[in-house]
Amino acid sequence: MSKTFLRCRECKKEYDSTFKYICDECFGPLDVHYNFPPITKDTFTNREQTYWRYFELLPIIDKSNIVSISAGMTPLVRAEKLGKEIGLNNLYIKNDSVNPTFSFKDRPAGVAISKAKEFGLSSVGCASTGNLAAATAAHAAKGNFPCYIFAPSDIEHAKITQALSYGANYIAVDGT
């Protein structure tokens, strides 16, 4: 049985996991569903310190398709003053600024680029004016994918400089 499958939100028709978004029968949107293997707390112990340690919970079938820039497992930082101000004694904030592209967007971009590799796609891209562009471009560079960033034509170039530094191609779009 496959790790993931697609199910139409409207008519419930099921499909194998593939690069598909819309149901052939009713044109409804397709949602990803998981067939999780048996998992215990010991499943994840003694693994690498990235989000890929949770491989069984992610939609990648074959580990050889993982494109990783060692993101994730960022620290929780106690926010004592903020917690006191809002009435929470044990408030912690996730510090994702220590991820490779300084953003939590490294996690979804890593999974997306890995899935693109698994699907055999020849290029990747996203519409973004900042963090997602950088994370997508960084993972694309690691995975040897041409990367296209779609952003407004009047964008301040400083907002996409990081993405361009990874070799992404900027496609100017009129509007937002």
JSON list of C-alpha atoms in Angstrom, two decimals:
[
{"chain": "A", "resi": 1, "resn": "MET", "atom": "CA", "xyz": [0.00, 0.00, 0.00]},
{"chain": "A", "resi": 2, "resn": "SER", "atom": "CA", "xyz": [1.27, 3.46, -0.90]},
{"chain": "A", "resi": 3, "resn": "LYS", "atom": "CA", "xyz": [2.31, 5.90, 1.82]},
{"chain": "A", "resi": 4, "resn": "THR", "atom": "CA", "xyz": [0.01, 8.56, 0.36]},
{"chain": "A", "resi": 5, "resn": "PHE", "atom": "CA", "xyz": [-2.95, 8.73, -1.98]},
{"chain": "A", "resi": 6, "resn": "LEU", "atom": "CA", "xyz": [-5.24, 11.45, -3.32]},
{"chain": "A", "resi": 7, "resn": "ARG", "atom": "CA", "xyz": [-8.97, 11.69, -2.64]},
{"chain": "A", "resi": 8, "resn": "CYS", "atom": "CA", "xyz": [-11.46, 14.05, -4.25]},
{"chain": "A", "resi": 9, "resn": "ARG", "atom": "CA", "xyz": [-12.99, 16.34, -1.66]},
{"chain": "A", "resi": 10, "resn": "GLU", "atom": "CA", "xyz": [-16.31, 16.30, -3.56]},
{"chain": "A", "resi": 11, "resn": "CYS", "atom": "CA", "xyz": [-16.99, 12.82, -5.00]},
{"chain": "A", "resi": 12, "resn": "LYS", "atom": "CA", "xyz": [-14.43, 10.86, -2.90]},
{"chain": "A", "resi": 13, "resn": "LYS", "atom": "CA", "xyz": [-12.77, 9.21, -5.92]},
{"chain": "A", "resi": 14, "resn": "GLU", "atom": "CA", "xyz": [-9.25, 8.04, -5.04]},
{"chain": "A", "resi": 15, "resn": "TYR", "atom": "CA", "xyz": [-6.06, 8.29, -7.07]},
{"chain": "A", "resi": 16, "resn": "ASP", "atom": "CA", "xyz": [-2.50, 7.10, -6.64]},
{"chain": "A", "resi": 17, "resn": "SER", "atom": "CA", "xyz": [-0.14, 9.80, -5.43]},
{"chain": "A", "resi": 18, "resn": "THR", "atom": "CA", "xyz": [0.83, 11.67, -8.58]},
{"chain": "A", "resi": 19, "resn": "PHE", "atom": "CA", "xyz": [1.26, 15.21, -9.88]},
{"chain": "A", "resi": 20, "resn": "LYS", "atom": "CA", "xyz": [-2.47, 15.89, -10.05]},
{"chain": "A", "resi": 21, "resn": "TYR", "atom": "CA", "xyz": [-4.71, 18.53, -8.47]},
{"chain": "A", "resi": 22, "resn": "ILE", "atom": "CA", "xyz": [-8.22, 18.08, -9.85]},
{"chain": "A", "resi": 23, "resn": "CYS", "atom": "CA", "xyz": [-10.58, 15.09, -10.02]},
{"chain": "A", "resi": 24, "resn": "ASP", "atom": "CA", "xyz": [-11.15, 13.67, -13.51]},
{"chain": "A", "resi": 25, "resn": "GLU", "atom": "CA", "xyz": [-14.79, 12.93, -12.66]},
{"chain": "A", "resi": 26, "resn": "CYS", "atom": "CA", "xyz": [-16.14, 16.08, -11.02]},
{"chain": "A", "resi": 27, "resn": "PHE", "atom": "CA", "xyz": [-13.24, 18.59, -11.18]},
{"chain": "A", "resi": 28, "resn": "GLY", "atom": "CA", "xyz": [-13.20, 18.77, -7.37]},
{"chain": "A", "resi": 29, "resn": "PRO", "atom": "CA", "xyz": [-9.95, 19.48, -5.50]},
{"chain": "A", "resi": 30, "resn": "LEU", "atom": "CA", "xyz": [-7.78, 16.52, -4.48]},
{"chain": "A", "resi": 31, "resn": "ASP", "atom": "CA", "xyz": [-6.52, 16.17, -0.92]},
{"chain": "A", "resi": 32, "resn": "VAL", "atom": "CA", "xyz": [-3.51, 14.11, 0.14]},
{"chain": "A", "resi": 33, "resn": "HIS", "atom": "CA", "xyz": [-4.31, 11.26, 2.53]},
{"chain": "A", "resi": 34, "resn": "TYR", "atom": "CA", "xyz": [-1.77, 9.16, 4.41]},
{"chain": "A", "resi": 35, "resn": "ASN", "atom": "CA", "xyz": [-1.43, 5.49, 5.23]},
{"chain": "A", "resi": 36, "resn": "PHE", "atom": "CA", "xyz": [0.84, 5.87, 8.24]},
{"chain": "A", "resi": 37, "resn": "PRO", "atom": "CA", "xyz": [3.03, 2.95, 9.25]},
{"chain": "A", "resi": 38, "resn": "PRO", "atom": "CA", "xyz": [3.04, 1.90, 12.91]},
{"chain": "A", "resi": 39, "resn": "ILE", "atom": "CA", "xyz": [4.84, 4.67, 14.81]},
{"chain": "A", "resi": 40, "resn": "THR", "atom": "CA", "xyz": [6.06, 4.80, 18.39]},
{"chain": "A", "resi": 41, "resn": "LYS", "atom": "CA", "xyz": [8.06, 7.46, 20.21]},
{"chain": "A", "resi": 42, "resn": "ASP", "atom": "CA", "xyz": [11.14, 5.31, 19.63]},
{"chain": "A", "resi": 43, "resn": "THR", "atom": "CA", "xyz": [10.66, 5.58, 15.85]},
{"chain": "A", "resi": 44, "resn": "PHE", "atom": "CA", "xyz": [12.29, 9.01, 15.83]},
{"chain": "A", "resi": 45, "resn": "THR", "atom": "CA", "xyz": [15.07, 8.58, 18.38]},
{"chain": "A", "resi": 46, "resn": "ASN", "atom": "CA", "xyz": [18.71, 8.57, 17.32]},
{"chain": "A", "resi": 47, "resn": "ARG", "atom": "CA", "xyz": [18.03, 10.21, 13.97]},
{"chain": "A", "resi": 48, "resn": "GLU", "atom": "CA", "xyz": [19.49, 13.26, 12.26]},
{"chain": "A", "resi": 49, "resn": "GLN", "atom": "CA", "xyz": [18.63, 16.62, 13.77]},
{"chain": "A", "resi": 50, "resn": "THR", "atom": "CA", "xyz": [16.49, 17.91, 10.90]},
{"chain": "A", "resi": 51, "resn": "TYR", "atom": "CA", "xyz": [12.78, 17.65, 10.16]},
{"chain": "A", "resi": 52, "resn": "TRP", "atom": "CA", "xyz": [13.60, 14.63, 7.95]},
{"chain": "A", "resi": 53, "resn": "ARG", "atom": "CA", "xyz": [13.86, 12.58, 11.14]},
{"chain": "A", "resi": 54, "resn": "TYR", "atom": "CA", "xyz": [10.04, 12.48, 10.83]},
{"chain": "A", "resi": 55, "resn": "PHE", "atom": "CA", "xyz": [10.25, 10.93, 7.35]},
{"chain": "A", "resi": 56, "resn": "GLU", "atom": "CA", "xyz": [7.32, 8.57, 7.99]},
{"chain": "A", "resi": 57, "resn": "LEU", "atom": "CA", "xyz": [5.03, 11.57, 8.50]},
{"chain": "A", "resi": 58, "resn": "LEU", "atom": "CA", "xyz": [6.07, 13.39, 5.32]},
{"chain": "A", "resi": 59, "resn": "PRO", "atom": "CA", "xyz": [4.78, 12.72, 1.78]},
{"chain": "A", "resi": 60, "resn": "ILE", "atom": "CA", "xyz": [8.09, 11.52, 0.31]},
{"chain": "A", "resi": 61, "resn": "ILE", "atom": "CA", "xyz": [8.09, 7.83, -0.64]},
{"chain": "A", "resi": 62, "resn": "ASP", "atom": "CA", "xyz": [11.78, 7.16, -1.30]},
{"chain": "A", "resi": 63, "resn": "LYS", "atom": "CA", "xyz": [14.49, 8.63, 0.96]},
{"chain": "A", "resi": 64, "resn": "SER", "atom": "CA", "xyz": [16.83, 8.96, -2.04]},
{"chain": "A", "resi": 65, "resn": "ASN", "atom": "CA", "xyz": [14.61, 11.85, -3.20]},
{"chain": "A", "resi": 66, "resn": "ILE", "atom": "CA", "xyz": [15.23, 13.95, -0.11]},
{"chain": "A", "resi": 67, "resn": "VAL", "atom": "CA", "xyz": [16.76, 17.35, -0.87]},
{"chain": "A", "resi": 68, "resn": "SER", "atom": "CA", "xyz": [18.08, 18.64, 2.44]},
{"chain": "A", "resi": 69, "resn": "ILE", "atom": "CA", "xyz": [19.92, 21.78, 3.48]},
{"chain": "A", "resi": 70, "resn": "SER", "atom": "CA", "xyz": [19.85, 20.62, 7.12]},
{"chain": "A", "resi": 71, "resn": "ALA", "atom": "CA", "xyz": [16.92, 22.77, 8.21]},
{"chain": "A", "resi": 72, "resn": "GLY", "atom": "CA", "xyz": [14.68, 22.29, 11.19]},
{"chain": "A", "resi": 73, "resn": "MET", "atom": "CA", "xyz": [15.18, 21.29, 14.81]},
{"chain": "A", "resi": 74, "resn": "THR", "atom": "CA", "xyz": [15.51, 24.96, 15.65]},
{"chain": "A", "resi": 75, "resn": "PRO", "atom": "CA", "xyz": [15.55, 25.97, 19.31]},
{"chain": "A", "resi": 76, "resn": "LEU", "atom": "CA", "xyz": [12.69, 27.02, 21.52]},
{"chain": "A", "resi": 77, "resn": "VAL", "atom": "CA", "xyz": [13.58, 30.21, 23.38]},
{"chain": "A", "resi": 78, "resn": "ARG", "atom": "CA", "xyz": [11.87, 31.16, 26.61]},
{"chain": "A", "resi": 79, "resn": "ALA", "atom": "CA", "xyz": [10.03, 34.47, 26.27]},
{"chain": "A", "resi": 80, "resn": "GLU", "atom": "CA", "xyz": [9.74, 35.29, 29.96]},
{"chain": "A", "resi": 81, "resn": "LYS", "atom": "CA", "xyz": [8.90, 39.01, 29.64]},
{"chain": "A", "resi": 82, "resn": "LEU", "atom": "CA", "xyz": [6.35, 38.54, 26.86]},
{"chain": "A", "resi": 83, "resn": "GLY", "atom": "CA", "xyz": [4.83, 35.59, 28.72]},
{"chain": "A", "resi": 84, "resn": "LYS", "atom": "CA", "xyz": [4.46, 37.66, 31.87]},
{"chain": "A", "resi": 85, "resn": "GLU", "atom": "CA", "xyz": [2.87, 40.51, 29.90]},
{"chain": "A", "resi": 86, "resn": "ILE", "atom": "CA", "xyz": [0.22, 38.25, 28.35]},
{"chain": "A", "resi": 87, "resn": "GLY", "atom": "CA", "xyz": [-0.29, 36.00, 31.38]},
{"chain": "A", "resi": 88, "resn": "LEU", "atom": "CA", "xyz": [1.60, 32.87, 30.30]},
{"chain": "A", "resi": 89, "resn": "ASN", "atom": "CA", "xyz": [4.16, 31.49, 32.73]},
{"chain": "A", "resi": 90, "resn": "ASN", "atom": "CA", "xyz": [5.93, 29.16, 30.31]},
{"chain": "A", "resi": 91, "resn": "LEU", "atom": "CA", "xyz": [5.90, 30.87, 26.91]},
{"chain": "A", "resi": 92, "resn": "TYR", "atom": "CA", "xyz": [8.47, 29.65, 24.42]},
{"chain": "A", "resi": 93, "resn": "ILE", "atom": "CA", "xyz": [9.04, 30.95, 20.90]},
{"chain": "A", "resi": 94, "resn": "LYS", "atom": "CA", "xyz": [10.49, 28.87, 18.08]},
{"chain": "A", "resi": 95, "resn": "ASN", "atom": "CA", "xyz": [13.64, 30.55, 16.74]},
{"chain": "A", "resi": 96, "resn": "ASP", "atom": "CA", "xyz": [13.54, 29.66, 13.05]},
{"chain": "A", "resi": 97, "resn": "SER", "atom": "CA", "xyz": [15.97, 32.46, 12.22]},
{"chain": "A", "resi": 98, "resn": "VAL", "atom": "CA", "xyz": [18.74, 29.87, 12.67]},
{"chain": "A", "resi": 99, "resn": "ASN", "atom": "CA", "xyz": [17.49, 27.84, 9.69]},
{"chain": "A", "resi": 100, "resn": "PRO", "atom": "CA", "xyz": [19.75, 27.97, 6.61]},
{"chain": "A", "resi": 101, "resn": "THR", "atom": "CA", "xyz": [17.65, 30.67, 4.89]},
{"chain": "A", "resi": 102, "resn": "PHE", "atom": "CA", "xyz": [16.65, 32.28, 8.21]},
{"chain": "A", "resi": 103, "resn": "SER", "atom": "CA", "xyz": [12.99, 31.26, 7.95]},
{"chain": "A", "resi": 104, "resn": "PHE", "atom": "CA", "xyz": [10.50, 28.53, 8.82]},
{"chain": "A", "resi": 105, "resn": "LYS", "atom": "CA", "xyz": [9.83, 28.33, 5.06]},
{"chain": "A", "resi": 106, "resn": "ASP", "atom": "CA", "xyz": [12.80, 25.94, 4.76]},
{"chain": "A", "resi": 107, "resn": "ARG", "atom": "CA", "xyz": [10.57, 23.11, 5.95]},
{"chain": "A", "resi": 108, "resn": "PRO", "atom": "CA", "xyz": [7.78, 23.30, 3.33]},
{"chain": "A", "resi": 109, "resn": "ALA", "atom": "CA", "xyz": [10.25, 24.23, 0.58]},
{"chain": "A", "resi": 110, "resn": "GLY", "atom": "CA", "xyz": [12.39, 21.21, 1.39]},
{"chain": "A", "resi": 111, "resn": "VAL", "atom": "CA", "xyz": [9.42, 18.87, 1.21]},
{"chain": "A", "resi": 112, "resn": "ALA", "atom": "CA", "xyz": [8.16, 20.50, -2.01]},
{"chain": "A", "resi": 113, "resn": "ILE", "atom": "CA", "xyz": [11.51, 20.30, -3.79]},
{"chain": "A", "resi": 114, "resn": "SER", "atom": "CA", "xyz": [11.97, 16.70, -2.63]},
{"chain": "A", "resi": 115, "resn": "LYS", "atom": "CA", "xyz": [8.51, 15.85, -4.01]},
{"chain": "A", "resi": 116, "resn": "ALA", "atom": "CA", "xyz": [9.42, 17.59, -7.28]},
{"chain": "A", "resi": 117, "resn": "LYS", "atom": "CA", "xyz": [12.46, 15.32, -7.50]},
{"chain": "A", "resi": 118, "resn": "GLU", "atom": "CA", "xyz": [10.30, 12.29, -6.73]},
{"chain": "A", "resi": 119, "resn": "PHE", "atom": "CA", "xyz": [7.85, 13.29, -9.48]},
{"chain": "A", "resi": 120, "resn": "GLY", "atom": "CA", "xyz": [10.73, 13.72, -11.93]},
{"chain": "A", "resi": 121, "resn": "LEU", "atom": "CA", "xyz": [10.04, 17.39, -12.60]},
{"chain": "A", "resi": 122, "resn": "SER", "atom": "CA", "xyz": [12.64, 19.34, -14.55]},
{"chain": "A", "resi": 123, "resn": "SER", "atom": "CA", "xyz": [12.29, 22.72, -12.81]},
{"chain": "A", "resi": 124, "resn": "VAL", "atom": "CA", "xyz": [10.62, 24.35, -9.82]},
{"chain": "A", "resi": 125, "resn": "GLY", "atom": "CA", "xyz": [9.32, 27.75, -8.83]},
{"chain": "A", "resi": 126, "resn": "CYS", "atom": "CA", "xyz": [7.05, 29.76, -6.60]},
{"chain": "A", "resi": 127, "resn": "ALA", "atom": "CA", "xyz": [5.29, 33.09, -6.31]},
{"chain": "A", "resi": 128, "resn": "SER", "atom": "CA", "xyz": [6.87, 34.97, -3.43]},
{"chain": "A", "resi": 129, "resn": "THR", "atom": "CA", "xyz": [8.30, 38.28, -2.37]},
{"chain": "A", "resi": 130, "resn": "GLY", "atom": "CA", "xyz": [10.70, 37.01, 0.25]},
{"chain": "A", "resi": 131, "resn": "ASN", "atom": "CA", "xyz": [11.20, 34.03, 2.53]},
{"chain": "A", "resi": 132, "resn": "LEU", "atom": "CA", "xyz": [9.51, 31.37, 0.40]},
{"chain": "A", "resi": 133, "resn": "ALA", "atom": "CA", "xyz": [11.50, 32.53, -2.63]},
{"chain": "A", "resi": 134, "resn": "ALA", "atom": "CA", "xyz": [14.77, 32.19, -0.72]},
{"chain": "A", "resi": 135, "resn": "ALA", "atom": "CA", "xyz": [13.90, 28.78, 0.73]},
{"chain": "A", "resi": 136, "resn": "THR", "atom": "CA", "xyz": [12.70, 27.43, -2.62]},
{"chain": "A", "resi": 137, "resn": "ALA", "atom": "CA", "xyz": [15.78, 28.74, -4.42]},
{"chain": "A", "resi": 138, "resn": "ALA", "atom": "CA", "xyz": [18.16, 27.30, -1.80]},
{"chain": "A", "resi": 139, "resn": "HIS", "atom": "CA", "xyz": [16.60, 23.84, -2.00]},
{"chain": "A", "resi": 140, "resn": "ALA", "atom": "CA", "xyz": [16.41, 24.04, -5.80]},
{"chain": "A", "resi": 141, "resn": "ALA", "atom": "CA", "xyz": [20.12, 24.83, -5.95]},
{"chain": "A", "resi": 142, "resn": "LYS", "atom": "CA", "xyz": [20.90, 21.88, -3.68]},
{"chain": "A", "resi": 143, "resn": "GLY", "atom": "CA", "xyz": [18.72, 19.61, -5.85]},
{"chain": "A", "resi": 144, "resn": "ASN", "atom": "CA", "xyz": [20.17, 20.96, -9.13]},
{"chain": "A", "resi": 145, "resn": "PHE", "atom": "CA", "xyz": [16.82, 22.32, -10.32]},
{"chain": "A", "resi": 146, "resn": "PRO", "atom": "CA", "xyz": [16.35, 25.47, -12.36]},
{"chain": "A", "resi": 147, "resn": "CYS", "atom": "CA", "xyz": [14.23, 27.74, -10.17]},
{"chain": "A", "resi": 148, "resn": "TYR", "atom": "CA", "xyz": [11.79, 30.47, -11.18]},
{"chain": "A", "resi": 149, "resn": "ILE", "atom": "CA", "xyz": [10.58, 33.13, -8.75]},
{"chain": "A", "resi": 150, "resn": "PHE", "atom": "CA", "xyz": [7.43, 34.99, -9.79]},
{"chain": "A", "resi": 151, "resn": "ALA", "atom": "CA", "xyz": [7.16, 38.37, -8.06]},
{"chain": "A", "resi": 152, "resn": "PRO", "atom": "CA", "xyz": [5.67, 41.79, -8.79]},
{"chain": "A", "resi": 153, "resn": "SER", "atom": "CA", "xyz": [7.55, 43.83, -11.39]},
{"chain": "A", "resi": 154, "resn": "ASP", "atom": "CA", "xyz": [7.82, 46.74, -8.96]},
{"chain": "A", "resi": 155, "resn": "ILE", "atom": "CA", "xyz": [9.30, 44.69, -6.10]},
{"chain": "A", "resi": 156, "resn": "GLU", "atom": "CA", "xyz": [12.20, 46.11, -4.14]},
{"chain": "A", "resi": 157, "resn": "HIS", "atom": "CA", "xyz": [15.01, 43.87, -5.39]},
{"chain": "A", "resi": 158, "resn": "ALA", "atom": "CA", "xyz": [16.41, 43.59, -1.87]},
{"chain": "A", "resi": 159, "resn": "LYS", "atom": "CA", "xyz": [13.40, 41.37, -1.07]},
{"chain": "A", "resi": 160, "resn": "ILE", "atom": "CA", "xyz": [14.47, 38.70, -3.57]},
{"chain": "A", "resi": 161, "resn": "THR", "atom": "CA", "xyz": [18.24, 39.17, -3.51]},
{"chain": "A", "resi": 162, "resn": "GLN", "atom": "CA", "xyz": [18.72, 36.10, -1.33]},
{"chain": "A", "resi": 163, "resn": "ALA", "atom": "CA", "xyz": [16.75, 33.94, -3.80]},
{"chain": "A", "resi": 164, "resn": "LEU", "atom": "CA", "xyz": [18.75, 35.33, -6.70]},
{"chain": "A", "resi": 165, "resn": "SER", "atom": "CA", "xyz": [22.00, 34.57, -4.86]},
{"chain": "A", "resi": 166, "resn": "TYR", "atom": "CA", "xyz": [21.08, 30.87, -5.08]},
{"chain": "A", "resi": 167, "resn": "GLY", "atom": "CA", "xyz": [20.73, 31.17, -8.85]},
{"chain": "A", "resi": 168, "resn": "ALA", "atom": "CA", "xyz": [16.96, 31.60, -9.13]},
{"chain": "A", "resi": 169, "resn": "ASN", "atom": "CA", "xyz": [15.47, 33.27, -12.18]},
{"chain": "A", "resi": 170, "resn": "TYR", "atom": "CA", "xyz": [13.23, 36.26, -11.46]},
{"chain": "A", "resi": 171, "resn": "ILE", "atom": "CA", "xyz": [10.05, 36.50, -13.54]},
{"chain": "A", "resi": 172, "resn": "ALA", "atom": "CA", "xyz": [8.40, 39.93, -13.21]},
{"chain": "A", "resi": 173, "resn": "VAL", "atom": "CA", "xyz": [4.62, 39.88, -12.94]},
{"chain": "A", "resi": 174, "resn": "ASP", "atom": "CA", "xyz": [2.38, 42.91, -13.34]},
{"chain": "A", "resi": 175, "resn": "GLY", "atom": "CA", "xyz": [0.21, 43.17, -10.22]},
{"chain": "A", "resi": 176, "resn": "THR", "atom": "CA", "xyz": [0.40, 41.12, -7.05]}
]
